[in-house]
mmCIF file of C-alpha atoms and ligand atoms in Angstrom:
data_model
loop_
_atom_site.group_PDB
_atom_site.id
_atom_site.type_symbol
_atom_site.label_atom_id
_atom_site.label_comp_id
_atom_site.label_asym_id
_atom_site.label_seq_id
_atom_site.Cartn_x
_atom_site.Cartn_y
_atom_site.Cartn_z
ATOM 1 C CA UNK A 1 0.255 0.142 -0.371
ATOM 2 C CA UNK A 2 1.237 3.283 -0.593
ATOM 3 C CA UNK A 3 0.601 5.883 1.745
ATOM 4 C CA UNK A 4 -2.672 7.216 1.403
ATOM 5 C CA UNK A 5 -3.586 10.126 2.972
ATOM 6 C CA UNK A 6 -7.302 9.579 1.904
ATOM 7 C CA UNK A 7 -9.313 12.924 1.408
ATOM 8 C CA UNK A 8 -12.481 11.170 2.769
ATOM 9 C CA UNK A 9 -13.221 14.816 4.073
ATOM 10 C CA UNK A 10 -13.394 16.762 0.998
ATOM 11 C CA UNK A 11 -12.682 20.379 2.000
ATOM 12 C CA UNK A 12 -15.005 22.549 0.110
ATOM 13 C CA UNK A 13 -13.127 25.235 0.377
ATOM 14 C CA UNK A 14 -16.011 27.115 2.011
ATOM 15 C CA UNK A 15 -15.489 31.026 2.517
ATOM 16 C CA UNK A 16 -16.084 32.262 5.733
ATOM 17 C CA UNK A 17 -19.130 35.082 5.332
ATOM 18 C CA UNK A 18 -16.774 38.433 5.606
ATOM 19 C CA UNK A 19 -19.224 41.446 5.490
ATOM 20 C CA UNK A 20 -18.024 43.773 3.112
ATOM 21 C CA UNK A 21 -16.366 47.380 4.093
ATOM 22 C CA UNK A 22 -17.595 49.735 1.743
ATOM 23 C CA UNK A 23 -14.900 51.158 0.122
ATOM 24 C CA UNK A 24 -15.737 54.281 -0.790
ATOM 25 C CA UNK A 25 -17.108 57.524 1.553
ATOM 26 C CA UNK A 26 -18.619 61.008 1.137
ATOM 27 C CA UNK A 27 -15.402 62.381 3.069
ATOM 28 C CA UNK A 28 -12.626 63.538 1.755
ATOM 29 C CA UNK A 29 -14.459 66.125 -0.395
ATOM 30 C CA UNK A 30 -13.631 70.085 0.433
ATOM 31 C CA UNK A 31 -17.145 71.746 1.857
ATOM 32 C CA UNK A 32 -16.067 74.535 2.428
ATOM 33 C CA UNK A 33 -14.798 76.161 -1.191
ATOM 34 C CA UNK A 34 -18.145 77.789 -3.291
ATOM 35 C CA UNK A 35 -18.080 75.285 -6.100
ATOM 36 C CA UNK A 36 -18.412 72.756 -3.405
ATOM 37 C CA UNK A 37 -22.142 71.390 -4.122
ATOM 38 C CA UNK A 38 -21.370 71.487 -7.571
ATOM 39 C CA UNK A 39 -18.610 69.119 -7.497
ATOM 40 C CA UNK A 40 -20.709 67.529 -5.334
ATOM 41 C CA UNK A 41 -23.239 66.729 -7.867
ATOM 42 C CA UNK A 42 -21.018 65.827 -10.662
ATOM 43 C CA UNK A 43 -19.494 63.099 -8.104
ATOM 44 C CA UNK A 44 -23.292 62.191 -6.914
ATOM 45 C CA UNK A 45 -24.060 61.816 -10.905
ATOM 46 C CA UNK A 46 -21.060 60.355 -11.762
ATOM 47 C CA UNK A 47 -21.781 57.437 -9.039
ATOM 48 C CA UNK A 48 -24.699 56.717 -9.965
ATOM 49 C CA UNK A 49 -24.212 56.486 -13.551
ATOM 50 C CA UNK A 50 -21.462 53.300 -12.347
ATOM 51 C CA UNK A 51 -24.450 52.030 -9.949
ATOM 52 C CA UNK A 52 -27.088 51.482 -13.160
ATOM 53 C CA UNK A 53 -23.872 50.139 -14.867
ATOM 54 C CA UNK A 54 -23.032 48.029 -12.309
ATOM 55 C CA UNK A 55 -26.581 46.679 -12.037
ATOM 56 C CA UNK A 56 -26.860 45.798 -16.259
ATOM 57 C CA UNK A 57 -23.405 43.830 -15.907
ATOM 58 C CA UNK A 58 -24.989 41.929 -12.667
ATOM 59 C CA UNK A 59 -28.327 41.111 -13.616
ATOM 60 C CA UNK A 60 -26.925 40.056 -17.404
ATOM 61 C CA UNK A 61 -24.273 37.809 -15.352
ATOM 62 C CA UNK A 62 -26.925 36.264 -12.922
ATOM 63 C CA UNK A 63 -29.007 35.653 -16.539
ATOM 64 C CA UNK A 64 -25.788 33.873 -17.907
ATOM 65 C CA UNK A 65 -25.401 31.925 -14.515
ATOM 66 C CA UNK A 66 -28.708 31.133 -14.311
ATOM 67 C CA UNK A 67 -28.558 29.771 -18.121
ATOM 68 C CA UNK A 68 -25.304 27.929 -17.793
ATOM 69 C CA UNK A 69 -27.119 25.751 -14.660
ATOM 70 C CA UNK A 70 -29.850 25.084 -16.399
ATOM 71 C CA UNK A 71 -28.294 23.636 -19.403
ATOM 72 C CA UNK A 72 -26.419 22.035 -16.582
ATOM 73 C CA UNK A 73 -29.017 20.320 -14.930
ATOM 74 C CA UNK A 74 -30.156 19.734 -18.277
ATOM 75 C CA UNK A 75 -27.479 17.829 -19.400
ATOM 76 C CA UNK A 76 -27.106 16.035 -16.596
ATOM 77 C CA UNK A 77 -30.561 14.891 -16.838
ATOM 78 C CA UNK A 78 -29.804 13.373 -20.073
ATOM 79 C CA UNK A 79 -27.182 11.462 -19.159
ATOM 80 C CA UNK A 80 -28.302 10.017 -16.357
ATOM 81 C CA UNK A 81 -31.842 9.305 -18.614
ATOM 82 C CA UNK A 82 -29.006 7.705 -21.304
ATOM 83 C CA UNK A 83 -31.463 9.403 -23.390
ATOM 84 C CA UNK A 84 -33.226 7.024 -25.296
ATOM 85 C CA UNK A 85 -30.735 4.084 -23.891
ATOM 86 C CA UNK A 86 -31.164 3.835 -19.743
ATOM 87 C CA UNK A 87 -28.128 2.836 -17.982
ATOM 88 C CA UNK A 88 -30.273 1.978 -15.397
ATOM 89 C CA UNK A 89 -31.318 -1.010 -16.565
ATOM 90 C CA UNK A 90 -27.497 -1.705 -17.746
ATOM 91 C CA UNK A 91 -25.449 -4.163 -15.410
ATOM 92 C CA UNK A 92 -23.166 -2.904 -12.862
ATOM 93 C CA UNK A 93 -25.038 0.803 -13.433
ATOM 94 C CA UNK A 94 -27.324 1.230 -10.491
ATOM 95 C CA UNK A 95 -30.100 4.283 -11.196
ATOM 96 C CA UNK A 96 -29.327 5.563 -7.506
ATOM 97 C CA UNK A 97 -25.892 5.237 -9.147
ATOM 98 C CA UNK A 98 -25.885 7.692 -10.706
ATOM 99 C CA UNK A 99 -27.402 10.304 -8.207
ATOM 100 C CA UNK A 100 -24.002 11.681 -8.033
ATOM 101 C CA UNK A 101 -23.137 12.628 -4.487
ATOM 102 C CA UNK A 102 -20.018 13.595 -5.693
ATOM 103 C CA UNK A 103 -18.526 11.605 -1.856
ATOM 104 C CA UNK A 104 -15.292 10.936 -2.385
ATOM 105 C CA UNK A 105 -14.521 7.090 -1.189
ATOM 106 C CA UNK A 106 -10.549 7.564 -2.253
ATOM 107 C CA UNK A 107 -8.450 5.585 -0.071
ATOM 108 C CA UNK A 108 -11.216 3.404 1.997
ATOM 109 C CA UNK A 109 -10.017 0.519 3.269
ATOM 110 C CA UNK A 110 -10.452 -1.664 5.150
ATOM 111 C CA UNK A 111 -8.514 -2.451 8.692
ATOM 112 C CA UNK A 112 -6.669 -5.699 6.900
ATOM 113 C CA UNK A 113 -5.859 -3.232 4.105
ATOM 114 C CA UNK A 114 -2.282 -4.993 4.239
ATOM 115 C CA UNK A 115 -2.470 -8.098 4.791
ATOM 116 C CA UNK A 116 -5.085 -7.741 1.370
ATOM 117 C CA UNK A 117 -2.273 -5.963 -0.321
ATOM 118 C CA UNK A 118 0.336 -8.080 0.228
ATOM 119 C CA UNK A 119 -1.952 -10.788 -0.304
ATOM 120 C CA UNK A 120 -3.161 -9.549 -3.722
ATOM 121 C CA UNK A 121 -1.401 -11.298 -6.725
ATOM 122 C CA UNK A 122 -0.237 -8.361 -8.789
ATOM 123 C CA UNK A 123 -0.907 -7.881 -12.656
ATOM 124 C CA UNK A 124 1.588 -8.866 -14.708
ATOM 125 C CA UNK A 125 3.385 -5.680 -16.196
ATOM 126 C CA UNK A 126 6.007 -8.047 -17.624
ATOM 127 C CA UNK A 127 5.516 -7.865 -21.087
ATOM 128 C CA UNK A 128 5.524 -11.051 -23.082
ATOM 129 C CA UNK A 129 7.161 -12.776 -26.186
ATOM 130 C CA UNK A 130 6.077 -11.443 -29.658
ATOM 131 C CA UNK A 131 3.422 -14.431 -30.731
ATOM 132 C CA UNK A 132 5.358 -16.430 -33.584
ATOM 133 C CA UNK A 133 4.793 -16.501 -36.717
ATOM 134 C CA UNK A 134 3.725 -14.300 -39.309
ATOM 135 C CA UNK A 135 0.050 -13.709 -37.730
ATOM 136 C CA UNK A 136 -0.615 -12.966 -34.182
ATOM 137 C CA UNK A 137 -4.467 -14.513 -33.442
ATOM 138 C CA UNK A 138 -5.420 -12.343 -30.625
ATOM 139 C CA UNK A 139 -8.658 -14.072 -28.739
ATOM 140 C CA UNK A 140 -10.292 -11.996 -26.216
ATOM 141 C CA UNK A 141 -13.436 -11.654 -24.441
ATOM 142 C CA UNK A 142 -15.731 -9.410 -22.560
ATOM 143 C CA UNK A 143 -16.744 -11.119 -19.254
ATOM 144 C CA UNK A 144 -18.766 -8.995 -16.266
ATOM 145 C CA UNK A 145 -16.167 -9.634 -13.528
ATOM 146 C CA UNK A 146 -16.189 -8.099 -9.736
ATOM 147 C CA UNK A 147 -12.888 -7.002 -9.558
ATOM 148 C CA UNK A 148 -10.687 -5.385 -6.642
ATOM 149 C CA UNK A 149 -9.200 -2.081 -7.432
ATOM 150 C CA UNK A 150 -7.489 -1.193 -3.648
ATOM 151 C CA UNK A 151 -7.656 -3.415 -1.009
ATOM 152 C CA UNK A 152 -10.507 -4.723 -0.252
ATOM 153 C CA UNK A 153 -12.285 -2.475 -2.892
ATOM 154 C CA UNK A 154 -14.286 -4.388 -4.744
ATOM 155 C CA UNK A 155 -15.956 -3.212 -7.940
ATOM 156 C CA UNK A 156 -18.795 -4.068 -10.791
ATOM 157 C CA UNK A 157 -16.815 -4.490 -14.237
ATOM 158 C CA UNK A 158 -17.603 -4.723 -16.956
ATOM 159 C CA UNK A 159 -14.376 -5.870 -18.445
ATOM 160 C CA UNK A 160 -12.167 -9.024 -19.815
ATOM 161 C CA UNK A 161 -12.281 -12.869 -18.972
ATOM 162 C CA UNK A 162 -9.108 -11.870 -16.479
ATOM 163 C CA UNK A 163 -10.431 -8.366 -15.009
ATOM 164 C CA UNK A 164 -8.987 -5.313 -15.937
ATOM 165 C CA UNK A 165 -7.022 -4.348 -17.972
ATOM 166 C CA UNK A 166 -6.951 -7.270 -20.233
ATOM 167 C CA UNK A 167 -4.055 -9.116 -21.102
ATOM 168 C CA UNK A 168 -1.049 -7.073 -22.512
ATOM 169 C CA UNK A 169 -0.883 -8.107 -26.501
ATOM 170 C CA UNK A 170 2.879 -7.942 -27.642
ATOM 171 C CA UNK A 171 3.590 -7.865 -31.738
ATOM 172 C CA UNK A 172 6.042 -6.957 -34.021
ATOM 173 C CA UNK A 173 5.950 -4.117 -36.563
ATOM 174 C CA UNK A 174 4.849 -5.296 -39.534
ATOM 175 C CA UNK A 175 2.611 -8.512 -38.206
ATOM 176 C CA UNK A 176 -0.892 -9.135 -38.941
ATOM 177 C CA UNK A 177 -2.730 -8.627 -36.147
ATOM 178 C CA UNK A 178 -6.461 -11.049 -36.161
ATOM 179 C CA UNK A 179 -8.230 -9.661 -33.096
ATOM 180 C CA UNK A 180 -11.425 -11.667 -32.376
ATOM 181 C CA UNK A 181 -13.654 -10.269 -29.842
ATOM 182 C CA UNK A 182 -16.477 -12.215 -27.711
ATOM 183 C CA UNK A 183 -18.695 -10.798 -25.927
ATOM 184 C CA UNK A 184 -19.640 -12.369 -23.122
ATOM 185 C CA UNK A 185 -21.076 -9.698 -21.505
ATOM 186 C CA UNK A 186 -24.751 -8.722 -20.760
ATOM 187 C CA UNK A 187 -25.271 -5.868 -23.571
ATOM 188 C CA UNK A 188 -22.987 -4.950 -27.196
ATOM 189 C CA UNK A 189 -20.009 -4.241 -26.708
ATOM 190 C CA UNK A 190 -16.638 -3.429 -29.047
ATOM 191 C CA UNK A 191 -13.234 -3.389 -29.495
ATOM 192 C CA UNK A 192 -11.111 -0.527 -31.212
ATOM 193 C CA UNK A 193 -7.117 -1.023 -31.396
ATOM 194 C CA UNK A 194 -5.957 2.029 -31.496
ATOM 195 C CA UNK A 195 -2.961 0.545 -33.784
ATOM 196 C CA UNK A 196 -5.071 -0.377 -35.999
ATOM 197 C CA UNK A 197 -5.593 1.668 -40.336
ATOM 198 C CA UNK A 198 -8.975 -0.627 -40.547
ATOM 199 C CA UNK A 199 -12.859 1.338 -41.172
ATOM 200 C CA UNK A 200 -14.413 1.688 -37.601
ATOM 201 C CA UNK A 201 -17.499 1.121 -38.574
ATOM 202 C CA UNK A 202 -17.241 -2.326 -40.058
ATOM 203 C CA UNK A 203 -13.627 -3.494 -37.609
ATOM 204 C CA UNK A 204 -14.914 -1.870 -34.141
ATOM 205 C CA UNK A 205 -18.677 -2.088 -34.533
ATOM 206 C CA UNK A 206 -20.649 -3.266 -31.525
ATOM 207 C CA UNK A 207 -21.250 -7.380 -30.603
ATOM 208 C CA UNK A 208 -24.255 -8.682 -29.295
ATOM 209 C CA UNK A 209 -24.174 -11.015 -26.239
ATOM 210 C CA UNK A 210 -22.397 -14.245 -27.032
ATOM 211 C CA UNK A 211 -21.441 -13.122 -30.285
ATOM 212 C CA UNK A 212 -17.950 -12.880 -32.283
ATOM 213 C CA UNK A 213 -16.192 -9.982 -34.203
ATOM 214 C CA UNK A 214 -12.851 -10.608 -35.927
ATOM 215 C CA UNK A 215 -11.331 -8.454 -38.526
ATOM 216 C CA UNK A 216 -7.249 -7.632 -39.045
ATOM 217 C CA UNK A 217 -4.946 -5.711 -39.235
ATOM 218 C CA UNK A 218 -1.459 -5.154 -40.016
ATOM 219 C CA UNK A 219 0.831 -3.333 -37.247
ATOM 220 C CA UNK A 220 2.606 -1.241 -39.058
ATOM 221 C CA UNK A 221 3.141 1.254 -36.952
ATOM 222 C CA UNK A 222 5.196 1.093 -33.635
ATOM 223 C CA UNK A 223 4.691 1.536 -30.141
ATOM 224 C CA UNK A 224 2.238 0.965 -27.175
ATOM 225 C CA UNK A 225 -1.074 1.688 -28.202
ATOM 226 C CA UNK A 226 -4.634 1.663 -26.446
ATOM 227 C CA UNK A 227 -7.510 -0.780 -27.111
ATOM 228 C CA UNK A 228 -11.431 -0.150 -25.743
ATOM 229 C CA UNK A 229 -14.543 -1.021 -26.129
ATOM 230 C CA UNK A 230 -15.641 1.702 -28.140
ATOM 231 C CA UNK A 231 -19.591 1.548 -27.018
ATOM 232 C CA UNK A 232 -22.026 4.394 -26.090
ATOM 233 C CA UNK A 233 -21.459 5.612 -23.383
ATOM 234 C CA UNK A 234 -18.090 5.151 -24.127
ATOM 235 C CA UNK A 235 -16.944 7.255 -20.843
ATOM 236 C CA UNK A 236 -18.908 4.278 -18.785
ATOM 237 C CA UNK A 237 -17.133 1.399 -20.801
ATOM 238 C CA UNK A 238 -13.494 2.301 -20.082
ATOM 239 C CA UNK A 239 -14.051 3.234 -16.794
ATOM 240 C CA UNK A 240 -15.433 0.093 -16.443
ATOM 241 C CA UNK A 241 -12.359 -1.528 -16.913
ATOM 242 C CA UNK A 242 -12.860 -2.198 -20.997
ATOM 243 C CA UNK A 243 -9.302 -1.401 -21.578
ATOM 244 C CA UNK A 244 -5.846 -2.916 -22.543
ATOM 245 C CA UNK A 245 -2.961 -2.424 -24.172
ATOM 246 C CA UNK A 246 -0.697 -3.784 -27.387
ATOM 247 C CA UNK A 247 2.356 -3.305 -27.895
ATOM 248 C CA UNK A 248 3.681 -2.987 -31.442
ATOM 249 C CA UNK A 249 8.033 -3.521 -31.222
ATOM 250 C CA UNK A 250 10.017 -2.004 -33.222
ATOM 251 C CA UNK A 251 11.700 -3.462 -35.917
ATOM 252 C CA UNK A 252 15.066 -4.959 -35.164
ATOM 253 C CA UNK A 253 17.672 -2.665 -34.285
ATOM 254 C CA UNK A 254 15.859 0.877 -33.646
ATOM 255 C CA UNK A 255 15.818 0.457 -30.305
ATOM 256 C CA UNK A 256 18.988 -0.582 -27.735
ATOM 257 C CA UNK A 257 18.029 -3.766 -26.484
ATOM 258 C CA UNK A 258 15.449 -3.405 -22.852
ATOM 259 C CA UNK A 259 16.709 -6.059 -20.796
ATOM 260 C CA UNK A 260 13.617 -5.595 -18.908
ATOM 261 C CA UNK A 261 10.083 -4.261 -20.089
ATOM 262 C CA UNK A 262 7.417 -3.664 -18.289
ATOM 263 C CA UNK A 263 3.764 -2.511 -19.582
ATOM 264 C CA UNK A 264 2.104 0.213 -17.616
ATOM 265 C CA UNK A 265 -1.858 0.569 -18.194
ATOM 266 C CA UNK A 266 -3.169 3.843 -16.549
ATOM 267 C CA UNK A 267 -7.051 4.901 -15.228
ATOM 268 C CA UNK A 268 -8.987 6.430 -13.223
ATOM 269 C CA UNK A 269 -11.882 4.831 -10.981
ATOM 270 C CA UNK A 270 -15.339 6.475 -10.085
ATOM 271 C CA UNK A 271 -17.268 4.959 -7.946
ATOM 272 C CA UNK A 272 -21.013 5.234 -6.318
ATOM 273 C CA UNK A 273 -19.811 3.471 -2.710
ATOM 274 C CA UNK A 274 -16.641 2.552 -1.008
ATOM 275 C CA UNK A 275 -16.862 -0.869 -2.598
ATOM 276 C CA UNK A 276 -15.733 -2.476 0.818
ATOM 277 C CA UNK A 277 -19.360 -4.604 1.606
ATOM 278 C CA UNK A 278 -20.455 -5.157 -1.392
ATOM 279 C CA UNK A 279 -19.156 -3.760 -5.040
ATOM 280 C CA UNK A 280 -18.856 -0.235 -6.127
ATOM 281 C CA UNK A 281 -20.436 0.834 -9.366
ATOM 282 C CA UNK A 282 -19.732 3.550 -11.637
ATOM 283 C CA UNK A 283 -20.201 7.210 -10.945
ATOM 284 C CA UNK A 284 -21.100 9.470 -14.174
ATOM 285 C CA UNK A 285 -21.628 12.625 -12.187
ATOM 286 C CA UNK A 286 -18.668 11.790 -10.555
ATOM 287 C CA UNK A 287 -16.725 10.482 -14.420
ATOM 288 C CA UNK A 288 -17.627 14.115 -15.596
ATOM 289 C CA UNK A 289 -16.705 15.818 -12.843
ATOM 290 C CA UNK A 290 -13.384 14.271 -13.727
ATOM 291 C CA UNK A 291 -12.552 13.656 -10.074
ATOM 292 C CA UNK A 292 -12.036 9.781 -9.545
ATOM 293 C CA UNK A 293 -12.282 8.084 -5.761
ATOM 294 C CA UNK A 294 -9.152 5.588 -7.116
ATOM 295 C CA UNK A 295 -6.534 5.555 -9.791
ATOM 296 C CA UNK A 296 -4.198 3.386 -10.710
ATOM 297 C CA UNK A 297 -1.238 1.494 -12.814
ATOM 298 C CA UNK A 298 -2.448 -1.771 -14.283
ATOM 299 C CA UNK A 299 -6.231 -1.803 -11.936
ATOM 300 C CA UNK A 300 -4.950 -1.836 -8.667
ATOM 301 C CA UNK A 301 -3.833 0.560 -6.218
ATOM 302 C CA UNK A 302 0.093 0.603 -5.166
ATOM 303 C CA UNK A 303 0.083 -2.467 -6.427
ATOM 304 C CA UNK A 304 3.923 -2.591 -7.947
ATOM 305 C CA UNK A 305 4.757 -0.801 -4.497
ATOM 306 C CA UNK A 306 3.834 -3.935 -2.384
ATOM 307 C CA UNK A 307 5.507 -6.197 -4.818
ATOM 308 C CA UNK A 308 7.687 -3.853 -6.675
ATOM 309 C CA UNK A 309 8.994 -4.163 -10.511
ATOM 310 C CA UNK A 310 12.907 -5.377 -10.848
ATOM 311 C CA UNK A 311 16.059 -5.049 -12.471
ATOM 312 C CA UNK A 312 19.324 -5.171 -11.624
ATOM 313 C CA UNK A 313 21.674 -2.411 -11.401
ATOM 314 C CA UNK A 314 23.143 -0.778 -14.490
ATOM 315 C CA UNK A 315 20.125 -2.844 -16.721
ATOM 316 C CA UNK A 316 18.162 -0.442 -19.158
ATOM 317 C CA UNK A 317 14.439 -1.262 -18.120
ATOM 318 C CA UNK A 318 12.020 -0.063 -20.518
ATOM 319 C CA UNK A 319 8.353 1.248 -19.321
ATOM 320 C CA UNK A 320 5.326 0.982 -22.350
ATOM 321 C CA UNK A 321 2.721 2.844 -20.747
ATOM 322 C CA UNK A 322 -0.658 3.778 -21.977
ATOM 323 C CA UNK A 323 -2.845 5.744 -20.488
ATOM 324 C CA UNK A 324 -6.847 4.653 -20.503
ATOM 325 C CA UNK A 325 -7.957 7.509 -18.511
ATOM 326 C CA UNK A 326 -11.150 7.361 -19.299
ATOM 327 C CA UNK A 327 -10.196 11.273 -18.760
ATOM 328 C CA UNK A 328 -7.354 12.570 -16.818
ATOM 329 C CA UNK A 329 -3.505 12.259 -18.111
ATOM 330 C CA UNK A 330 -0.906 10.643 -16.411
ATOM 331 C CA UNK A 331 2.453 12.219 -15.677
ATOM 332 C CA UNK A 332 5.016 10.205 -15.799
ATOM 333 C CA UNK A 333 8.203 9.965 -13.252
ATOM 334 C CA UNK A 334 10.673 8.334 -11.952
ATOM 335 C CA UNK A 335 11.889 9.293 -8.154
ATOM 336 C CA UNK A 336 15.723 8.768 -8.284
ATOM 337 C CA UNK A 337 16.281 9.196 -11.583
ATOM 338 C CA UNK A 338 16.044 11.274 -14.626
ATOM 339 C CA UNK A 339 14.351 9.218 -17.880
ATOM 340 C CA UNK A 340 17.456 8.509 -19.871
ATOM 341 C CA UNK A 341 15.254 8.324 -22.959
ATOM 342 C CA UNK A 342 11.374 10.002 -23.722
ATOM 343 C CA UNK A 343 9.415 8.321 -26.340
ATOM 344 C CA UNK A 344 6.806 10.899 -26.275
ATOM 345 C CA UNK A 345 3.389 9.760 -26.962
ATOM 346 C CA UNK A 346 5.031 6.661 -28.087
ATOM 347 C CA UNK A 347 6.437 7.544 -31.688
ATOM 348 C CA UNK A 348 9.471 5.097 -31.707
ATOM 349 C CA UNK A 349 11.653 6.998 -33.923
ATOM 350 C CA UNK A 350 14.767 7.697 -32.238
ATOM 351 C CA UNK A 351 15.141 11.003 -33.684
ATOM 352 C CA UNK A 352 11.645 12.277 -31.814
ATOM 353 C CA UNK A 353 13.183 11.281 -28.799
ATOM 354 C CA UNK A 354 13.611 13.091 -25.701
ATOM 355 C CA UNK A 355 17.065 12.933 -23.482
ATOM 356 C CA UNK A 356 17.032 13.512 -19.924
ATOM 357 C CA UNK A 357 13.862 14.519 -19.101
ATOM 358 C CA UNK A 358 11.735 14.383 -15.658
ATOM 359 C CA UNK A 359 8.662 14.193 -16.011
ATOM 360 C CA UNK A 360 6.360 12.841 -19.652
ATOM 361 C CA UNK A 361 2.835 13.326 -19.861
ATOM 362 C CA UNK A 362 0.644 10.710 -20.983
ATOM 363 C CA UNK A 363 -2.497 11.352 -22.315
ATOM 364 C CA UNK A 364 -5.347 9.972 -22.240
ATOM 365 C CA UNK A 365 -5.900 7.755 -24.645
ATOM 366 C CA UNK A 366 -2.620 7.550 -25.425
ATOM 367 C CA UNK A 367 1.427 5.926 -25.427
ATOM 368 C CA UNK A 368 4.687 6.576 -24.470
ATOM 369 C CA UNK A 369 8.324 4.616 -23.512
ATOM 370 C CA UNK A 370 10.158 5.680 -21.131
ATOM 371 C CA UNK A 371 14.110 4.168 -20.919
ATOM 372 C CA UNK A 372 16.002 4.336 -17.658
ATOM 373 C CA UNK A 373 18.804 3.027 -16.802
ATOM 374 C CA UNK A 374 19.585 3.130 -13.002
ATOM 375 C CA UNK A 375 23.689 2.573 -11.116
ATOM 376 C CA UNK A 376 22.509 2.893 -7.832
ATOM 377 C CA UNK A 377 20.589 -0.341 -5.655
ATOM 378 C CA UNK A 378 17.351 1.130 -4.127
ATOM 379 C CA UNK A 379 13.854 1.594 -4.251
ATOM 380 C CA UNK A 380 12.657 4.003 -7.521
ATOM 381 C CA UNK A 381 9.073 5.229 -7.249
ATOM 382 C CA UNK A 382 7.380 5.635 -10.500
ATOM 383 C CA UNK A 383 4.248 7.970 -10.154
ATOM 384 C CA UNK A 384 2.090 10.119 -11.884
ATOM 385 C CA UNK A 385 3.408 13.318 -10.507
ATOM 386 C CA UNK A 386 0.236 15.086 -10.993
ATOM 387 C CA UNK A 387 0.232 13.745 -6.827
ATOM 388 C CA UNK A 388 -3.680 13.916 -6.362
ATOM 389 C CA UNK A 389 -3.207 10.294 -8.677
ATOM 390 C CA UNK A 390 -0.409 8.826 -6.137
ATOM 391 C CA UNK A 391 -2.941 9.908 -3.205
ATOM 392 C CA UNK A 392 -5.605 7.740 -4.869
ATOM 393 C CA UNK A 393 -2.936 4.894 -5.610
ATOM 394 C CA UNK A 394 -0.743 5.484 -9.603
ATOM 395 C CA UNK A 395 1.968 5.039 -7.904
ATOM 396 C CA UNK A 396 4.588 2.196 -7.723
ATOM 397 C CA UNK A 397 8.249 0.598 -6.953
ATOM 398 C CA UNK A 398 10.935 -0.440 -9.119
ATOM 399 C CA UNK A 399 13.224 -1.820 -7.080
ATOM 400 C CA UNK A 400 17.474 -1.594 -8.720
ATOM 401 C CA UNK A 401 19.018 -4.310 -6.630
ATOM 402 C CA UNK A 402 18.852 -6.902 -3.710
ATOM 403 C CA UNK A 403 17.148 -4.107 -1.568
ATOM 404 C CA UNK A 404 15.437 -4.875 1.675
ATOM 405 C CA UNK A 405 12.353 -2.809 3.144
ATOM 406 C CA UNK A 406 10.057 -0.647 1.169
ATOM 407 C CA UNK A 407 9.234 2.793 0.850
ATOM 408 C CA UNK A 408 5.998 5.573 0.680
ATOM 409 C CA UNK A 409 5.695 8.072 -1.595
HETATM 410 CU CU1 CU B 501 -18.322 -2.199 -23.934
#
């Protein structure tokens, strides 16, 4: 567990009601001069005009604010009713879940959280091998599953047979990729691969429950790419866990050989309850406000703090990072070192790489690749340096060498 400073009691920064002292008074005008009355009359007239102008401004601002509020309420009502599709009927989406109290459940934890974090089996961050042969045959199964996103915090996800994120897919640049998506969920879903150049209305079409879709694309573009369900409302399908990463390994010789390759998928979670007793569900109001309860690497708060990723001193470690969002960027940073080489936006052309930079943003729906070589043994936290994300769980450790203990950051 990272040291989570749970923002359970959220200060809304309410201002005490200070009565304002008037900033002008009748004083200051000489009163023993013969034209003092005329001057007073002029000043009074000017003040009167100013007050009138201010009154008009105030009225128009009230109308604007009122209209904006009405528009927001209409938008919220439209979302809650889901247009012609009632989200209240969907599994993992109760009607009450959209009421949106905006109560934060960040940092909620049972008393045995530490033991649960230790017992948790971390999502495998180590990049799998490339499938042999000319075609990478990728079979994906979508499923409604209850996942754990933090110690003791359960969430009714729409995700993959193995939870969220989906499996890491690793292919070679130029390889054909055959995707077969089977929908074992209760409602239509689809899968959109950012690495593909295909007609989305065909390849990424909705798949009915119990059915499958298959399509192929050639992985022409190297990098690390997001894949996700693209069925409406996309915000909800992504936030519910329907995302993953595909690494398209550049052709041999383009990059220096890495000793370790780790894949991290950053994402945020919006909960309608703390998820401790029964699984939490998606909260659309919080998702629209972009106020997550939890933010994670590979779907579980701080899992690589308890179970660090490892490297030997001097090894080249390559992080392939996707930010699944759905809405918040990840500002990738490793405490105690500098990123030797960064491939922003996962543009793998070495001529475009950055050298020796501290923090690189990975946009929602985008990727980034980061090489580090660390000589000194120690525990090096990797974080999104937008630090609310760390408090909400987007933190892990890279353990370099044979060192003991843990470190919170
Ligand atoms: Cu979906």
